[in-house]
Amino acid sequence: MKLKIAIQKSGRLYDDSLKMLRDCGIELTNGVNKLRTDACNFPLEILFLRDDDIPQYVADRVADIGIVGENVLLEKQASVQLVQRLGFARCRLSIAVLRGEEYNSIACLRGKKIATSYPGLLQQFLDTENVQAEIHEISGSVEIAPGIGLADAICDLVSSGSTLFLNGLREVETVLKSEAVLISNEDIGAQKQEILDRLLFRINAVKKAKR
Ligand code: PRP
Ligand code: ZN
Ligand code: MG
């Protein structure tokens, strides 16, 4: 019996997700098939997937558990459990406007067009703030939208801030703070739960050692 974990196949979470497994003493075999590999000293199979798809794959039992940004978990609303916050890949989902644009309060967003890959989280935020704006969903390269006249503002993840800087954008509102989280299918069964408990024990030991 093996526990199947889904991790991001490339991007911000990839390196630190693998590092966390390595810190837990889990060694991966260097399989030729890069979409899937086994741990050689722990009953774990690793699937490399697009992060946005991971909550649904975990809900559908393609994988038992997964590592995703909390932002993706909250946007996707799949039926999965948040098992553990992992403390890496910290970032925030923010609204940004062109640097030269006048902006003094959230009311400045009224009637504006905002490009984002997180329409659900953005809509919730705008509702809470009582602001009506037009949400334009795009799946990638959101940061170029204002510069090419596709939108007045964006709502996207900010980590170092260099993507915003390089695209002449200025952060004006924080929608959500996020970090990597471990998620699980709601019913993985006793045997897999036992493997997950062993993995969690190691994750917590590593976390404590780092403090
Ligand atoms: C986010 C965001 C920016 C970048 C910001 O993408 O969309 O492209 O990170 O980081 P910075 O502030 O350090 O420049 P992410 O890595 O989540 O990839 P994805 O959108 O392709 O999933
Ligand atoms: Zn993504
Ligand atoms: Mg991106």
PDB file of C-alpha atoms and ligand atoms in Angstrom:
ATOM      1  CA  MET A   1       0.000   0.000   0.000  1.00  0.00           C
ATOM      2  CA  LYS A   2       1.333   3.416  -1.011  1.00  0.00           C
ATOM      3  CA  LEU A   3       0.160   6.924  -0.289  1.00  0.00           C
ATOM      4  CA  LYS A   4      -0.072   9.063  -3.435  1.00  0.00           C
ATOM      5  CA  ILE A   5       0.981  12.689  -3.104  1.00  0.00           C
ATOM      6  CA  ALA A   6       0.421  15.304  -5.819  1.00  0.00           C
ATOM      7  CA  ILE A   7       2.909  18.147  -6.061  1.00  0.00           C
ATOM      8  CA  GLN A   8       3.308  21.002  -8.544  1.00  0.00           C
ATOM      9  CA  LYS A   9       5.217  19.899 -11.647  1.00  0.00           C
ATOM     10  CA  SER A  10       6.953  23.265 -12.044  1.00  0.00           C
ATOM     11  CA  GLY A  11       6.644  26.712 -10.504  1.00  0.00           C
ATOM     12  CA  ARG A  12       6.937  28.413  -7.149  1.00  0.00           C
ATOM     13  CA  LEU A  13       5.974  25.374  -5.031  1.00  0.00           C
ATOM     14  CA  TYR A  14       8.017  22.714  -6.830  1.00  0.00           C
ATOM     15  CA  ASP A  15      11.490  23.072  -5.283  1.00  0.00           C
ATOM     16  CA  ASP A  16      10.313  23.604  -1.712  1.00  0.00           C
ATOM     17  CA  SER A  17       7.808  20.737  -1.930  1.00  0.00           C
ATOM     18  CA  LEU A  18      10.600  18.343  -2.936  1.00  0.00           C
ATOM     19  CA  LYS A  19      12.899  19.854  -0.322  1.00  0.00           C
ATOM     20  CA  MET A  20      10.297  19.227   2.374  1.00  0.00           C
ATOM     21  CA  LEU A  21      10.118  15.554   1.396  1.00  0.00           C
ATOM     22  CA  ARG A  22      13.927  15.346   1.409  1.00  0.00           C
ATOM     23  CA  ASP A  23      14.074  17.063   4.829  1.00  0.00           C
ATOM     24  CA  CYS A  24      11.682  14.347   6.019  1.00  0.00           C
ATOM     25  CA  GLY A  25      14.290  11.766   4.992  1.00  0.00           C
ATOM     26  CA  ILE A  26      12.320  10.644   1.955  1.00  0.00           C
ATOM     27  CA  GLU A  27      14.466   9.771  -1.062  1.00  0.00           C
ATOM     28  CA  LEU A  28      13.020   9.696  -4.559  1.00  0.00           C
ATOM     29  CA  THR A  29      14.000   7.278  -7.265  1.00  0.00           C
ATOM     30  CA  ASN A  30      15.072   9.048 -10.435  1.00  0.00           C
ATOM     31  CA  GLY A  31      12.393   7.604 -12.669  1.00  0.00           C
ATOM     32  CA  VAL A  32      12.557   8.337 -16.394  1.00  0.00           C
ATOM     33  CA  ASN A  33       8.872   9.180 -16.365  1.00  0.00           C
ATOM     34  CA  LYS A  34       8.893  12.585 -14.735  1.00  0.00           C
ATOM     35  CA  LEU A  35       5.150  12.773 -14.169  1.00  0.00           C
ATOM     36  CA  ARG A  36       5.317  10.097 -11.507  1.00  0.00           C
ATOM     37  CA  THR A  37       8.012   8.696  -9.238  1.00  0.00           C
ATOM     38  CA  ASP A  38       8.333   6.528  -6.137  1.00  0.00           C
ATOM     39  CA  ALA A  39      10.077   7.121  -2.853  1.00  0.00           C
ATOM     40  CA  CYS A  40      12.659   4.395  -2.284  1.00  0.00           C
ATOM     41  CA  ASN A  41      12.527   4.382   1.537  1.00  0.00           C
ATOM     42  CA  PHE A  42       8.924   5.343   2.326  1.00  0.00           C
ATOM     43  CA  PRO A  43       5.545   4.063   0.992  1.00  0.00           C
ATOM     44  CA  LEU A  44       4.936   7.167  -1.091  1.00  0.00           C
ATOM     45  CA  GLU A  45       4.254   7.715  -4.791  1.00  0.00           C
ATOM     46  CA  ILE A  46       4.731  11.244  -6.132  1.00  0.00           C
ATOM     47  CA  LEU A  47       2.605  12.639  -8.971  1.00  0.00           C
ATOM     48  CA  PHE A  48       3.694  15.877 -10.655  1.00  0.00           C
ATOM     49  CA  LEU A  49       0.657  17.932 -11.722  1.00  0.00           C
ATOM     50  CA  ARG A  50      -0.451  21.509 -12.444  1.00  0.00           C
ATOM     51  CA  ASP A  51      -1.057  23.118  -9.058  1.00  0.00           C
ATOM     52  CA  ASP A  52      -4.465  24.463 -10.113  1.00  0.00           C
ATOM     53  CA  ASP A  53      -5.641  20.898 -10.806  1.00  0.00           C
ATOM     54  CA  ILE A  54      -4.396  19.361  -7.549  1.00  0.00           C
ATOM     55  CA  PRO A  55      -7.450  20.057  -5.309  1.00  0.00           C
ATOM     56  CA  GLN A  56      -9.766  18.381  -7.840  1.00  0.00           C
ATOM     57  CA  TYR A  57      -7.415  15.408  -8.316  1.00  0.00           C
ATOM     58  CA  VAL A  58      -7.307  14.914  -4.539  1.00  0.00           C
ATOM     59  CA  ALA A  59     -11.101  15.187  -4.313  1.00  0.00           C
ATOM     60  CA  ASP A  60     -11.374  12.609  -7.145  1.00  0.00           C
ATOM     61  CA  ARG A  61      -8.827  10.260  -5.480  1.00  0.00           C
ATOM     62  CA  VAL A  62      -6.338  10.447  -8.363  1.00  0.00           C
ATOM     63  CA  ALA A  63      -4.025  11.390  -5.479  1.00  0.00           C
ATOM     64  CA  ASP A  64      -4.659  10.867  -1.742  1.00  0.00           C
ATOM     65  CA  ILE A  65      -2.923  14.032  -0.592  1.00  0.00           C
ATOM     66  CA  GLY A  66      -1.347  17.079  -2.211  1.00  0.00           C
ATOM     67  CA  ILE A  67       0.685  20.223  -1.653  1.00  0.00           C
ATOM     68  CA  VAL A  68      -0.859  23.456  -2.966  1.00  0.00           C
ATOM     69  CA  GLY A  69      -0.964  27.147  -2.186  1.00  0.00           C
ATOM     70  CA  GLU A  70      -3.797  28.008   0.174  1.00  0.00           C
ATOM     71  CA  ASN A  71      -4.896  30.487  -2.518  1.00  0.00           C
ATOM     72  CA  VAL A  72      -5.501  27.637  -4.976  1.00  0.00           C
ATOM     73  CA  LEU A  73      -7.278  25.563  -2.324  1.00  0.00           C
ATOM     74  CA  LEU A  74      -9.657  28.428  -1.458  1.00  0.00           C
ATOM     75  CA  GLU A  75     -10.297  29.387  -5.084  1.00  0.00           C
ATOM     76  CA  LYS A  76     -11.107  25.869  -6.237  1.00  0.00           C
ATOM     77  CA  GLN A  77     -13.565  24.915  -3.464  1.00  0.00           C
ATOM     78  CA  ALA A  78     -12.985  21.167  -3.982  1.00  0.00           C
ATOM     79  CA  SER A  79     -14.141  18.696  -1.307  1.00  0.00           C
ATOM     80  CA  VAL A  80     -10.787  18.164   0.406  1.00  0.00           C
ATOM     81  CA  GLN A  81      -9.409  18.652   3.900  1.00  0.00           C
ATOM     82  CA  LEU A  82      -6.687  21.069   4.925  1.00  0.00           C
ATOM     83  CA  VAL A  83      -4.380  18.831   6.978  1.00  0.00           C
ATOM     84  CA  GLN A  84      -1.393  21.031   7.751  1.00  0.00           C
ATOM     85  CA  ARG A  85       0.013  24.472   6.994  1.00  0.00           C
ATOM     86  CA  LEU A  86       3.564  24.027   5.709  1.00  0.00           C
ATOM     87  CA  GLY A  87       5.105  27.466   6.278  1.00  0.00           C
ATOM     88  CA  PHE A  88       6.806  27.836   2.898  1.00  0.00           C
ATOM     89  CA  ALA A  89       5.901  29.598  -0.363  1.00  0.00           C
ATOM     90  CA  ARG A  90       4.429  32.476   1.624  1.00  0.00           C
ATOM     91  CA  CYS A  91       2.817  35.104  -0.593  1.00  0.00           C
ATOM     92  CA  ARG A  92      -0.239  37.305  -0.821  1.00  0.00           C
ATOM     93  CA  LEU A  93      -3.017  37.727  -3.330  1.00  0.00           C
ATOM     94  CA  SER A  94      -3.112  41.431  -4.063  1.00  0.00           C
ATOM     95  CA  ILE A  95      -4.704  44.015  -6.287  1.00  0.00           C
ATOM     96  CA  ALA A  96      -2.277  46.190  -8.244  1.00  0.00           C
ATOM     97  CA  VAL A  97      -2.662  49.163 -10.574  1.00  0.00           C
ATOM     98  CA  LEU A  98      -0.287  50.911 -12.989  1.00  0.00           C
ATOM     99  CA  ARG A  99       2.288  52.888 -11.023  1.00  0.00           C
ATOM    100  CA  GLY A 100       1.229  56.264 -12.441  1.00  0.00           C
ATOM    101  CA  GLU A 101      -2.464  55.671 -11.733  1.00  0.00           C
ATOM    102  CA  GLU A 102      -4.090  57.713  -8.990  1.00  0.00           C
ATOM    103  CA  TYR A 103      -5.294  55.496  -6.151  1.00  0.00           C
ATOM    104  CA  ASN A 104      -6.257  56.565  -2.660  1.00  0.00           C
ATOM    105  CA  SER A 105      -8.972  54.133  -1.564  1.00  0.00           C
ATOM    106  CA  ILE A 106     -10.742  50.979  -2.634  1.00  0.00           C
ATOM    107  CA  ALA A 107     -13.540  53.147  -4.057  1.00  0.00           C
ATOM    108  CA  CYS A 108     -11.130  53.863  -6.928  1.00  0.00           C
ATOM    109  CA  LEU A 109     -11.852  50.326  -8.179  1.00  0.00           C
ATOM    110  CA  ARG A 110     -15.594  51.028  -8.726  1.00  0.00           C
ATOM    111  CA  GLY A 111     -16.573  50.167 -12.293  1.00  0.00           C
ATOM    112  CA  LYS A 112     -13.015  49.190 -13.189  1.00  0.00           C
ATOM    113  CA  LYS A 113     -11.967  46.072 -15.077  1.00  0.00           C
ATOM    114  CA  ILE A 114      -9.727  43.749 -13.021  1.00  0.00           C
ATOM    115  CA  ALA A 115      -7.827  40.842 -14.621  1.00  0.00           C
ATOM    116  CA  THR A 116      -7.184  37.758 -12.465  1.00  0.00           C
ATOM    117  CA  SER A 117      -6.811  33.975 -12.314  1.00  0.00           C
ATOM    118  CA  TYR A 118      -8.673  34.047  -8.986  1.00  0.00           C
ATOM    119  CA  PRO A 119     -12.204  35.260  -9.872  1.00  0.00           C
ATOM    120  CA  GLY A 120     -13.837  33.580  -6.869  1.00  0.00           C
ATOM    121  CA  LEU A 121     -11.539  35.060  -4.231  1.00  0.00           C
ATOM    122  CA  LEU A 122     -11.592  38.467  -5.904  1.00  0.00           C
ATOM    123  CA  GLN A 123     -15.407  38.505  -6.101  1.00  0.00           C
ATOM    124  CA  GLN A 124     -15.663  37.615  -2.387  1.00  0.00           C
ATOM    125  CA  PHE A 125     -13.266  40.425  -1.510  1.00  0.00           C
ATOM    126  CA  LEU A 126     -15.109  42.989  -3.642  1.00  0.00           C
ATOM    127  CA  ASP A 127     -18.454  41.909  -2.142  1.00  0.00           C
ATOM    128  CA  THR A 128     -17.083  42.327   1.394  1.00  0.00           C
ATOM    129  CA  GLU A 129     -15.765  45.764   0.469  1.00  0.00           C
ATOM    130  CA  ASN A 130     -19.019  46.692  -1.270  1.00  0.00           C
ATOM    131  CA  VAL A 131     -17.300  47.539  -4.529  1.00  0.00           C
ATOM    132  CA  GLN A 132     -18.726  46.641  -7.921  1.00  0.00           C
ATOM    133  CA  ALA A 133     -16.110  46.014 -10.574  1.00  0.00           C
ATOM    134  CA  GLU A 134     -15.800  43.900 -13.691  1.00  0.00           C
ATOM    135  CA  ILE A 135     -13.746  40.730 -13.244  1.00  0.00           C
ATOM    136  CA  HIS A 136     -11.904  39.522 -16.326  1.00  0.00           C
ATOM    137  CA  GLU A 137     -10.622  35.964 -15.875  1.00  0.00           C
ATOM    138  CA  ILE A 138      -7.326  35.033 -17.543  1.00  0.00           C
ATOM    139  CA  SER A 139      -5.250  31.959 -16.786  1.00  0.00           C
ATOM    140  CA  GLY A 140      -1.722  33.351 -16.999  1.00  0.00           C
ATOM    141  CA  SER A 141       0.500  36.398 -17.620  1.00  0.00           C
ATOM    142  CA  VAL A 142      -2.040  38.478 -15.718  1.00  0.00           C
ATOM    143  CA  GLU A 143       0.592  41.116 -14.945  1.00  0.00           C
ATOM    144  CA  ILE A 144       0.770  42.365 -18.542  1.00  0.00           C
ATOM    145  CA  ALA A 145      -2.983  43.113 -18.762  1.00  0.00           C
ATOM    146  CA  PRO A 146      -2.926  46.778 -17.594  1.00  0.00           C
ATOM    147  CA  GLY A 147       0.098  47.644 -19.746  1.00  0.00           C
ATOM    148  CA  ILE A 148      -1.608  46.449 -22.929  1.00  0.00           C
ATOM    149  CA  GLY A 149      -4.941  48.052 -22.090  1.00  0.00           C
ATOM    150  CA  LEU A 150      -6.760  44.798 -21.357  1.00  0.00           C
ATOM    151  CA  ALA A 151      -7.663  45.813 -17.799  1.00  0.00           C
ATOM    152  CA  ASP A 152      -7.397  48.719 -15.350  1.00  0.00           C
ATOM    153  CA  ALA A 153      -5.993  46.592 -12.532  1.00  0.00           C
ATOM    154  CA  ILE A 154      -4.942  43.041 -11.709  1.00  0.00           C
ATOM    155  CA  CYS A 155      -5.417  40.678  -8.789  1.00  0.00           C
ATOM    156  CA  ASP A 156      -2.531  38.201  -8.605  1.00  0.00           C
ATOM    157  CA  LEU A 157      -0.022  36.558  -6.285  1.00  0.00           C
ATOM    158  CA  VAL A 158       2.861  38.631  -5.019  1.00  0.00           C
ATOM    159  CA  SER A 159       5.903  37.038  -3.481  1.00  0.00           C
ATOM    160  CA  SER A 160       9.102  39.060  -3.926  1.00  0.00           C
ATOM    161  CA  GLY A 161       7.222  41.822  -5.773  1.00  0.00           C
ATOM    162  CA  SER A 162       9.585  41.698  -8.752  1.00  0.00           C
ATOM    163  CA  THR A 163       6.872  40.678 -11.250  1.00  0.00           C
ATOM    164  CA  LEU A 164       4.829  43.761 -10.293  1.00  0.00           C
ATOM    165  CA  PHE A 165       7.884  45.987 -10.384  1.00  0.00           C
ATOM    166  CA  LEU A 166       9.003  44.773 -13.811  1.00  0.00           C
ATOM    167  CA  ASN A 167       5.537  45.424 -15.222  1.00  0.00           C
ATOM    168  CA  GLY A 168       5.188  48.944 -13.843  1.00  0.00           C
ATOM    169  CA  LEU A 169       2.550  47.955 -11.293  1.00  0.00           C
ATOM    170  CA  ARG A 170       1.909  49.061  -7.712  1.00  0.00           C
ATOM    171  CA  GLU A 171       0.271  46.931  -5.019  1.00  0.00           C
ATOM    172  CA  VAL A 172      -2.772  48.674  -3.524  1.00  0.00           C
ATOM    173  CA  GLU A 173      -4.906  46.090  -1.673  1.00  0.00           C
ATOM    174  CA  THR A 174      -4.232  42.727  -0.016  1.00  0.00           C
ATOM    175  CA  VAL A 175      -6.997  40.207  -0.692  1.00  0.00           C
ATOM    176  CA  LEU A 176      -5.503  37.203   1.102  1.00  0.00           C
ATOM    177  CA  LYS A 177      -2.290  35.909   2.683  1.00  0.00           C
ATOM    178  CA  SER A 178      -1.232  32.462   1.576  1.00  0.00           C
ATOM    179  CA  GLU A 179       1.335  29.712   2.116  1.00  0.00           C
ATOM    180  CA  ALA A 180       1.780  26.092   1.042  1.00  0.00           C
ATOM    181  CA  VAL A 181      -0.659  23.662   2.674  1.00  0.00           C
ATOM    182  CA  LEU A 182      -1.016  19.892   2.764  1.00  0.00           C
ATOM    183  CA  ILE A 183      -4.467  18.721   1.689  1.00  0.00           C
ATOM    184  CA  SER A 184      -6.059  15.293   1.857  1.00  0.00           C
ATOM    185  CA  ASN A 185      -8.991  13.408   0.415  1.00  0.00           C
ATOM    186  CA  GLU A 186     -11.800  13.343   2.992  1.00  0.00           C
ATOM    187  CA  ASP A 187     -11.738   9.554   3.274  1.00  0.00           C
ATOM    188  CA  ILE A 188      -8.384   7.914   2.538  1.00  0.00           C
ATOM    189  CA  GLY A 189      -8.988   4.810   4.662  1.00  0.00           C
ATOM    190  CA  ALA A 190      -7.177   3.466   7.737  1.00  0.00           C
ATOM    191  CA  GLN A 191      -4.060   2.082   6.043  1.00  0.00           C
ATOM    192  CA  LYS A 192      -3.297   5.238   4.097  1.00  0.00           C
ATOM    193  CA  GLN A 193      -4.154   7.341   7.142  1.00  0.00           C
ATOM    194  CA  GLU A 194      -1.465   5.442   9.050  1.00  0.00           C
ATOM    195  CA  ILE A 195       1.123   6.329   6.370  1.00  0.00           C
ATOM    196  CA  LEU A 196      -0.085   9.950   6.384  1.00  0.00           C
ATOM    197  CA  ASP A 197       0.321  10.073  10.187  1.00  0.00           C
ATOM    198  CA  ARG A 198       3.917   8.895   9.832  1.00  0.00           C
ATOM    199  CA  LEU A 199       4.562  11.578   7.204  1.00  0.00           C
ATOM    200  CA  LEU A 200       2.953  14.265   9.394  1.00  0.00           C
ATOM    201  CA  PHE A 201       5.083  13.177  12.339  1.00  0.00           C
ATOM    202  CA  ARG A 202       8.203  13.791  10.233  1.00  0.00           C
ATOM    203  CA  ILE A 203       6.915  17.104   8.842  1.00  0.00           C
ATOM    204  CA  ASN A 204       6.298  18.364  12.371  1.00  0.00           C
ATOM    205  CA  ALA A 205       9.692  17.156  13.586  1.00  0.00           C
ATOM    206  CA  VAL A 206      11.377  19.082  10.740  1.00  0.00           C
ATOM    207  CA  LYS A 207       9.290  22.189  11.517  1.00  0.00           C
ATOM    208  CA  LYS A 208      10.302  22.077  15.199  1.00  0.00           C
ATOM    209  CA  ALA A 209      13.982  21.555  14.388  1.00  0.00           C
ATOM    210  CA  LYS A 210      13.928  24.663  12.179  1.00  0.00           C
ATOM    211  CA  ARG A 211      12.596  26.980  14.900  1.00  0.00           C
TER     212      ARG A 211
HETATM  213  C1  PRP B   1       2.845  34.049  -9.245  1.00  0.00           C
HETATM  214  C2  PRP B   1       2.287  35.285  -9.907  1.00  0.00           C
HETATM  215  C3  PRP B   1       3.479  35.987 -10.472  1.00  0.00           C
HETATM  216  C4  PRP B   1       4.590  35.590  -9.538  1.00  0.00           C
HETATM  217  C5  PRP B   1       4.860  36.674  -8.523  1.00  0.00           C
HETATM  218  O1  PRP B   1       2.822  32.985 -10.138  1.00  0.00           O
HETATM  219  O2  PRP B   1       1.369  34.933 -10.918  1.00  0.00           O
HETATM  220  O3  PRP B   1       3.739  35.515 -11.768  1.00  0.00           O
HETATM  221  O4  PRP B   1       4.180  34.407  -8.843  1.00  0.00           O
HETATM  222  O5  PRP B   1       6.060  36.436  -7.806  1.00  0.00           O
HETATM  223  P1  PRP B   1       7.085  37.605  -7.472  1.00  0.00           P
HETATM  224  O6  PRP B   1       6.331  38.636  -6.655  1.00  0.00           O
HETATM  225  O7  PRP B   1       8.164  36.950  -6.643  1.00  0.00           O
HETATM  226  O8  PRP B   1       7.598  38.153  -8.743  1.00  0.00           O
HETATM  227  P2  PRP B   1       2.966  31.440  -9.651  1.00  0.00           P
HETATM  228  O9  PRP B   1       4.377  31.149  -9.320  1.00  0.00           O
HETATM  229  O10 PRP B   1       1.973  31.171  -8.577  1.00  0.00           O
HETATM  230  O11 PRP B   1       2.699  30.556 -10.903  1.00  0.00           O
HETATM  231  P3  PRP B   1       1.353  30.185 -11.681  1.00  0.00           P
HETATM  232  O12 PRP B   1       0.542  31.438 -11.692  1.00  0.00           O
HETATM  233  O13 PRP B   1       1.873  29.782 -13.008  1.00  0.00           O
HETATM  234  O14 PRP B   1       0.708  29.058 -10.946  1.00  0.00           O
HETATM  235 ZN    ZN B   2      -0.778  27.809 -10.987  1.00  0.00          ZN
HETATM  236 MG    MG B   3       2.244  33.338 -12.518  1.00  0.00          MG
END
